[in-house]
Amino acid sequence: MKEFACGDIVPNCKAKFRGTTEEILSAVAIHARDAHGITAVPPELVTQVQSLMRPVAA
Ligand SMILES: [Zn+2]
């Protein structure tokens, strides 16, 4: 399992996501749209999210 903190990219955002890489990416896409107005997540952002994911104990 992995964890991603949106605050690593967007200052002061408290959202955190846990799950598989695929689960996190889909949750982040929804969060980016609803919370940050990003309707289409660019590939650079996907790469950035993936590089910032941390492994966590299940
Ligand atoms: Zn956020």
mmCIF file of C-alpha atoms and ligand atoms in Angstrom:
data_model
loop_
_atom_site.group_PDB
_atom_site.id
_atom_site.type_symbol
_atom_site.label_atom_id
_atom_site.label_comp_id
_atom_site.label_asym_id
_atom_site.label_seq_id
_atom_site.Cartn_x
_atom_site.Cartn_y
_atom_site.Cartn_z
ATOM 1 C CA MET A 1 0.000 0.000 0.000
ATOM 2 C CA LYS A 2 1.119 3.542 -0.696
ATOM 3 C CA GLU A 3 0.265 6.988 0.550
ATOM 4 C CA PHE A 4 0.210 10.338 -1.164
ATOM 5 C CA ALA A 5 -0.258 13.728 0.456
ATOM 6 C CA CYS A 6 -1.703 16.382 -1.828
ATOM 7 C CA GLY A 7 0.055 18.963 0.350
ATOM 8 C CA ASP A 8 3.351 17.807 -1.167
ATOM 9 C CA ILE A 9 2.223 19.486 -4.395
ATOM 10 C CA VAL A 10 -0.461 21.946 -3.337
ATOM 11 C CA PRO A 11 0.588 24.012 -0.307
ATOM 12 C CA ASN A 12 -1.833 23.804 2.631
ATOM 13 C CA CYS A 13 -3.971 21.044 1.134
ATOM 14 C CA LYS A 14 -4.643 18.481 3.861
ATOM 15 C CA ALA A 15 -5.913 15.678 1.626
ATOM 16 C CA LYS A 16 -4.179 12.312 1.888
ATOM 17 C CA PHE A 17 -4.757 9.203 -0.156
ATOM 18 C CA ARG A 18 -3.929 5.569 0.468
ATOM 19 C CA GLY A 19 -4.164 2.491 -1.686
ATOM 20 C CA THR A 20 -2.568 1.001 -4.736
ATOM 21 C CA THR A 21 -0.950 3.297 -7.292
ATOM 22 C CA GLU A 22 -4.044 3.014 -9.490
ATOM 23 C CA GLU A 23 -6.434 3.743 -6.613
ATOM 24 C CA ILE A 24 -4.467 6.781 -5.534
ATOM 25 C CA LEU A 25 -4.240 8.172 -9.067
ATOM 26 C CA SER A 26 -7.987 7.864 -9.636
ATOM 27 C CA ALA A 27 -8.758 9.396 -6.229
ATOM 28 C CA VAL A 28 -6.321 12.222 -6.903
ATOM 29 C CA ALA A 29 -7.923 12.913 -10.288
ATOM 30 C CA ILE A 30 -11.331 13.326 -8.586
ATOM 31 C CA HIS A 31 -9.827 15.390 -5.764
ATOM 32 C CA ALA A 32 -7.910 17.630 -8.188
ATOM 33 C CA ARG A 33 -11.129 18.355 -10.062
ATOM 34 C CA ASP A 34 -13.365 18.896 -7.026
ATOM 35 C CA ALA A 35 -10.901 20.670 -4.728
ATOM 36 C CA HIS A 36 -8.512 22.390 -7.115
ATOM 37 C CA GLY A 37 -10.476 22.884 -10.348
ATOM 38 C CA ILE A 38 -8.064 20.760 -12.387
ATOM 39 C CA THR A 39 -10.398 19.052 -14.843
ATOM 40 C CA ALA A 40 -7.704 17.253 -16.817
ATOM 41 C CA VAL A 41 -4.672 15.995 -14.929
ATOM 42 C CA PRO A 42 -1.583 16.538 -17.106
ATOM 43 C CA PRO A 43 0.928 13.682 -17.506
ATOM 44 C CA GLU A 44 3.581 15.706 -15.659
ATOM 45 C CA LEU A 45 1.315 15.831 -12.623
ATOM 46 C CA VAL A 46 0.731 12.076 -12.758
ATOM 47 C CA THR A 47 4.504 11.552 -12.840
ATOM 48 C CA GLN A 48 4.942 13.952 -9.943
ATOM 49 C CA VAL A 49 2.258 12.215 -7.868
ATOM 50 C CA GLN A 50 3.837 8.828 -8.547
ATOM 51 C CA SER A 51 7.278 10.040 -7.511
ATOM 52 C CA LEU A 52 5.888 11.491 -4.270
ATOM 53 C CA MET A 53 3.990 8.372 -3.212
ATOM 54 C CA ARG A 54 5.401 6.752 -0.094
ATOM 55 C CA PRO A 55 5.108 3.084 0.776
ATOM 56 C CA VAL A 56 3.132 2.512 3.980
ATOM 57 C CA ALA A 57 2.515 -0.608 6.034
ATOM 58 C CA ALA A 58 -0.909 -2.078 5.269
HETATM 59 ZN ZN ZN B 1 -5.480 18.796 -2.722
#
